PDB file of C-alpha atoms in Angstrom:
ATOM      1  CA  UNK R1144       3.466  -4.957  -3.506  1.00  0.00           C
ATOM      2  CA  UNK R1145       2.882  -5.181  -7.269  1.00  0.00           C
ATOM      3  CA  UNK R1146      -0.225  -4.093  -9.180  1.00  0.00           C
ATOM      4  CA  UNK R1147      -1.785  -7.567  -9.226  1.00  0.00           C
ATOM      5  CA  UNK R1148      -1.458  -7.910  -5.441  1.00  0.00           C
ATOM      6  CA  UNK R1149      -2.933  -4.452  -4.920  1.00  0.00           C
ATOM      7  CA  UNK R1150      -5.885  -5.469  -7.090  1.00  0.00           C
ATOM      8  CA  UNK R1151      -6.465  -8.617  -4.980  1.00  0.00           C
ATOM      9  CA  UNK R1152      -6.323  -6.554  -1.772  1.00  0.00           C
ATOM     10  CA  UNK R1153      -8.643  -3.900  -3.234  1.00  0.00           C
ATOM     11  CA  UNK R1154     -11.222  -6.511  -4.309  1.00  0.00           C
ATOM     12  CA  UNK R1155     -11.005  -8.087  -0.844  1.00  0.00           C
ATOM     13  CA  UNK R1156     -11.575  -4.743   0.930  1.00  0.00           C
ATOM     14  CA  UNK R1157     -14.531  -3.938  -1.337  1.00  0.00           C
ATOM     15  CA  UNK R1158     -16.157  -7.269  -0.481  1.00  0.00           C
ATOM     16  CA  UNK R1159     -15.620  -6.473   3.228  1.00  0.00           C
ATOM     17  CA  UNK R1160     -17.557  -3.190   2.930  1.00  0.00           C
ATOM     18  CA  UNK R1161     -14.652  -0.786   2.414  1.00  0.00           C
ATOM     19  CA  UNK R1162     -15.758   0.860  -0.857  1.00  0.00           C
ATOM     20  CA  UNK R1163     -12.675   2.410  -2.432  1.00  0.00           C
ATOM     21  CA  UNK R1164     -11.257   2.672  -5.936  1.00  0.00           C
ATOM     22  CA  UNK R1165      -7.591   2.431  -4.958  1.00  0.00           C
ATOM     23  CA  UNK R1166      -5.678   1.863  -1.758  1.00  0.00           C
ATOM     24  CA  UNK R1167      -4.521   5.521  -1.843  1.00  0.00           C
ATOM     25  CA  UNK R1168      -8.102   6.734  -1.239  1.00  0.00           C
ATOM     26  CA  UNK R1169      -8.492   5.037   2.175  1.00  0.00           C
ATOM     27  CA  UNK R1170      -7.267   7.823   4.483  1.00  0.00           C
ATOM     28  CA  UNK R1171     -10.154   9.102   6.614  1.00  0.00           C
ATOM     29  CA  UNK R1172     -12.591   6.411   5.471  1.00  0.00           C
ATOM     30  CA  UNK R1173     -15.166   5.288   8.121  1.00  0.00           C
ATOM     31  CA  UNK R1174     -16.472   1.733   8.348  1.00  0.00           C
ATOM     32  CA  UNK R1175     -19.507   0.988  10.538  1.00  0.00           C
ATOM     33  CA  UNK R1176     -18.582  -1.654  13.119  1.00  0.00           C
ATOM     34  CA  UNK R1177     -21.785  -3.609  12.476  1.00  0.00           C
ATOM     35  CA  UNK R1178     -20.582  -4.355   8.922  1.00  0.00           C
ATOM     36  CA  UNK R1179     -17.419  -5.976  10.233  1.00  0.00           C
ATOM     37  CA  UNK R1180     -19.296  -7.970  12.903  1.00  0.00           C
ATOM     38  CA  UNK R1181     -21.558  -9.585  10.332  1.00  0.00           C
ATOM     39  CA  UNK R1182     -21.251 -13.370  10.181  1.00  0.00           C
ATOM     40  CA  UNK R1183     -22.710 -13.383   6.647  1.00  0.00           C
ATOM     41  CA  UNK R1184     -20.085 -10.912   5.460  1.00  0.00           C
ATOM     42  CA  UNK R1185     -17.308 -13.144   6.833  1.00  0.00           C
ATOM     43  CA  UNK R1186     -18.790 -16.181   5.119  1.00  0.00           C
ATOM     44  CA  UNK R1187     -18.767 -14.213   1.809  1.00  0.00           C
ATOM     45  CA  UNK R1188     -15.097 -13.313   2.066  1.00  0.00           C
ATOM     46  CA  UNK R1189     -13.864 -16.773   3.139  1.00  0.00           C
ATOM     47  CA  UNK R1190     -13.402 -17.612  -0.543  1.00  0.00           C
ATOM     48  CA  UNK R1191     -11.010 -14.656  -0.865  1.00  0.00           C
ATOM     49  CA  UNK R1192      -8.690 -15.926   1.903  1.00  0.00           C
ATOM     50  CA  UNK R1193      -6.720 -18.358  -0.405  1.00  0.00           C
ATOM     51  CA  UNK R1194      -5.993 -15.406  -2.730  1.00  0.00           C
ATOM     52  CA  UNK R1195      -4.688 -13.391   0.227  1.00  0.00           C
ATOM     53  CA  UNK R1196      -2.533 -16.360   1.276  1.00  0.00           C
ATOM     54  CA  UNK R1197      -0.648 -16.047  -2.017  1.00  0.00           C
ATOM     55  CA  UNK R1198       0.391 -12.544  -0.918  1.00  0.00           C
ATOM     56  CA  UNK R1199       0.740 -12.935   2.875  1.00  0.00           C
ATOM     57  CA  UNK R1200       1.988 -15.760   5.054  1.00  0.00           C
ATOM     58  CA  UNK R1201      -0.533 -17.214   7.512  1.00  0.00           C
ATOM     59  CA  UNK R1202       2.153 -17.192  10.178  1.00  0.00           C
ATOM     60  CA  UNK R1203       2.444 -13.408   9.598  1.00  0.00           C
ATOM     61  CA  UNK R1204      -1.328 -12.841   9.648  1.00  0.00           C
ATOM     62  CA  UNK R1205      -3.185 -14.963  12.186  1.00  0.00           C
ATOM     63  CA  UNK R1206      -6.524 -14.088  10.583  1.00  0.00           C
ATOM     64  CA  UNK R1207      -5.553 -16.135   7.500  1.00  0.00           C
ATOM     65  CA  UNK R1208      -5.103 -19.340   9.498  1.00  0.00           C
ATOM     66  CA  UNK R1209      -7.573 -22.211   9.126  1.00  0.00           C
ATOM     67  CA  UNK R1210      -8.779 -22.008  12.751  1.00  0.00           C
ATOM     68  CA  UNK R1211      -9.163 -18.202  12.803  1.00  0.00           C
ATOM     69  CA  UNK R1212     -12.964 -18.339  12.880  1.00  0.00           C
ATOM     70  CA  UNK R1213     -12.876 -20.660  15.879  1.00  0.00           C
ATOM     71  CA  UNK R1214     -10.118 -18.905  17.832  1.00  0.00           C
ATOM     72  CA  UNK R1215     -10.942 -15.255  17.219  1.00  0.00           C
ATOM     73  CA  UNK R1216     -13.979 -13.404  18.484  1.00  0.00           C
ATOM     74  CA  UNK R1217     -14.235 -11.067  15.479  1.00  0.00           C
ATOM     75  CA  UNK R1218     -12.314 -12.630  12.617  1.00  0.00           C
ATOM     76  CA  UNK R1219     -13.513 -10.139   9.942  1.00  0.00           C
ATOM     77  CA  UNK R1220     -12.340  -7.153  11.988  1.00  0.00           C
ATOM     78  CA  UNK R1221      -8.975  -8.866  12.507  1.00  0.00           C
ATOM     79  CA  UNK R1222      -8.415  -9.744   8.865  1.00  0.00           C
ATOM     80  CA  UNK R1223      -9.337  -6.227   7.641  1.00  0.00           C
ATOM     81  CA  UNK R1224      -7.110  -4.646  10.302  1.00  0.00           C
ATOM     82  CA  UNK R1225      -4.141  -6.871   9.447  1.00  0.00           C
ATOM     83  CA  UNK R1226      -4.508  -6.309   5.675  1.00  0.00           C
ATOM     84  CA  UNK R1227      -4.767  -2.562   6.156  1.00  0.00           C
ATOM     85  CA  UNK R1228      -1.708  -2.516   8.435  1.00  0.00           C
ATOM     86  CA  UNK R1229       0.333  -4.338   5.786  1.00  0.00           C
ATOM     87  CA  UNK R1230      -0.715  -1.632   3.300  1.00  0.00           C
ATOM     88  CA  UNK R1231       0.388   1.177   5.659  1.00  0.00           C
ATOM     89  CA  UNK R1232      -2.986   2.033   7.243  1.00  0.00           C
ATOM     90  CA  UNK R1233      -4.414   1.630  10.721  1.00  0.00           C
ATOM     91  CA  UNK R1234      -7.962   1.135  11.947  1.00  0.00           C
ATOM     92  CA  UNK R1235      -8.922   3.189  15.019  1.00  0.00           C
ATOM     93  CA  UNK R1236     -12.248   2.735  16.822  1.00  0.00           C
ATOM     94  CA  UNK R1237     -14.526   5.756  17.229  1.00  0.00           C
ATOM     95  CA  UNK R1238     -17.773   6.190  19.127  1.00  0.00           C
ATOM     96  CA  UNK R1239     -20.348   8.804  18.162  1.00  0.00           C
ATOM     97  CA  UNK R1240     -23.335   9.720  20.329  1.00  0.00           C
ATOM     98  CA  UNK R1241     -26.633   8.462  18.943  1.00  0.00           C
ATOM     99  CA  UNK R1242     -29.157   9.810  21.467  1.00  0.00           C
ATOM    100  CA  UNK R1243     -30.632   8.161  24.551  1.00  0.00           C
ATOM    101  CA  UNK R1244     -32.926   5.266  25.325  1.00  0.00           C
ATOM    102  CA  UNK R1245     -36.267   5.897  27.059  1.00  0.00           C
ATOM    103  CA  UNK R1246     -34.656   4.869  30.341  1.00  0.00           C
ATOM    104  CA  UNK R1247     -31.912   7.504  29.875  1.00  0.00           C
ATOM    105  CA  UNK R1248     -28.996   5.296  28.821  1.00  0.00           C
ATOM    106  CA  UNK R1249     -26.759   6.885  26.210  1.00  0.00           C
ATOM    107  CA  UNK R1250     -26.570   5.168  22.804  1.00  0.00           C
ATOM    108  CA  UNK R1251     -23.543   5.114  20.565  1.00  0.00           C
ATOM    109  CA  UNK R1252     -22.791   4.417  16.929  1.00  0.00           C
ATOM    110  CA  UNK R1253     -19.429   2.716  16.522  1.00  0.00           C
ATOM    111  CA  UNK R1254     -17.086   3.126  13.588  1.00  0.00           C
ATOM    112  CA  UNK R1255     -13.562   2.318  12.565  1.00  0.00           C
ATOM    113  CA  UNK R1256     -11.626   5.209  11.031  1.00  0.00           C
ATOM    114  CA  UNK R1257      -8.849   4.277   8.580  1.00  0.00           C
ATOM    115  CA  UNK R1258      -5.819   6.483   8.789  1.00  0.00           C
ATOM    116  CA  UNK R1259      -2.403   6.447   7.150  1.00  0.00           C
ATOM    117  CA  UNK R1260       0.406   5.231   9.421  1.00  0.00           C
ATOM    118  CA  UNK R1261       2.882   8.081   9.698  1.00  0.00           C
ATOM    119  CA  UNK R1262       6.521   7.155   9.425  1.00  0.00           C
ATOM    120  CA  UNK R1263       8.770   8.927  11.902  1.00  0.00           C
ATOM    121  CA  UNK R1264      11.154  11.149   9.932  1.00  0.00           C
ATOM    122  CA  UNK R1265      13.295  11.853  12.963  1.00  0.00           C
ATOM    123  CA  UNK R1266      14.691   8.332  12.853  1.00  0.00           C
ATOM    124  CA  UNK R1267      15.601   8.705   9.161  1.00  0.00           C
ATOM    125  CA  UNK R1268      17.354  11.997   9.895  1.00  0.00           C
ATOM    126  CA  UNK R1269      19.379  10.423  12.715  1.00  0.00           C
ATOM    127  CA  UNK R1270      20.405   7.574  10.451  1.00  0.00           C
ATOM    128  CA  UNK R1271      21.554  10.078   7.800  1.00  0.00           C
ATOM    129  CA  UNK R1272      23.604  11.934  10.414  1.00  0.00           C
ATOM    130  CA  UNK R1273      25.355   8.760  11.557  1.00  0.00           C
ATOM    131  CA  UNK R1274      26.180   7.836   7.941  1.00  0.00           C
ATOM    132  CA  UNK R1275      27.703  11.285   7.351  1.00  0.00           C
ATOM    133  CA  UNK R1276      29.765  11.122  10.570  1.00  0.00           C
ATOM    134  CA  UNK R1277      31.199   7.686   9.757  1.00  0.00           C
ATOM    135  CA  UNK R1278      31.995   8.568   6.113  1.00  0.00           C
TER     136      UNK R1278
END
């Protein structure tokens, strides 16, 4: 991914509520789930989808397809998750306790935590060993 493409992705993520300067600063970032469920927020970023289509194929990312809003329950969550995955990050849900209701039911605050996808080094070492054996 070149610098221009990274800029487009960064602007898109900032409009989605992921406030970061560069893609390298995303590890450990928390996004409130309510932000990504917002219909208004999705309507704001719809104009950014054609820019993302210049980088990614809509057959690769289903959230970029024309009928994504109709077919997907949470299209903004899906598009952010797919863009982050293509950049080497994953979004994991997290629930934090937020007290109790008057009737005694437990309340939760829900977040998505962005974490760097770790590449397995064992596989690379095994490939290096097979190259050395065959050489």
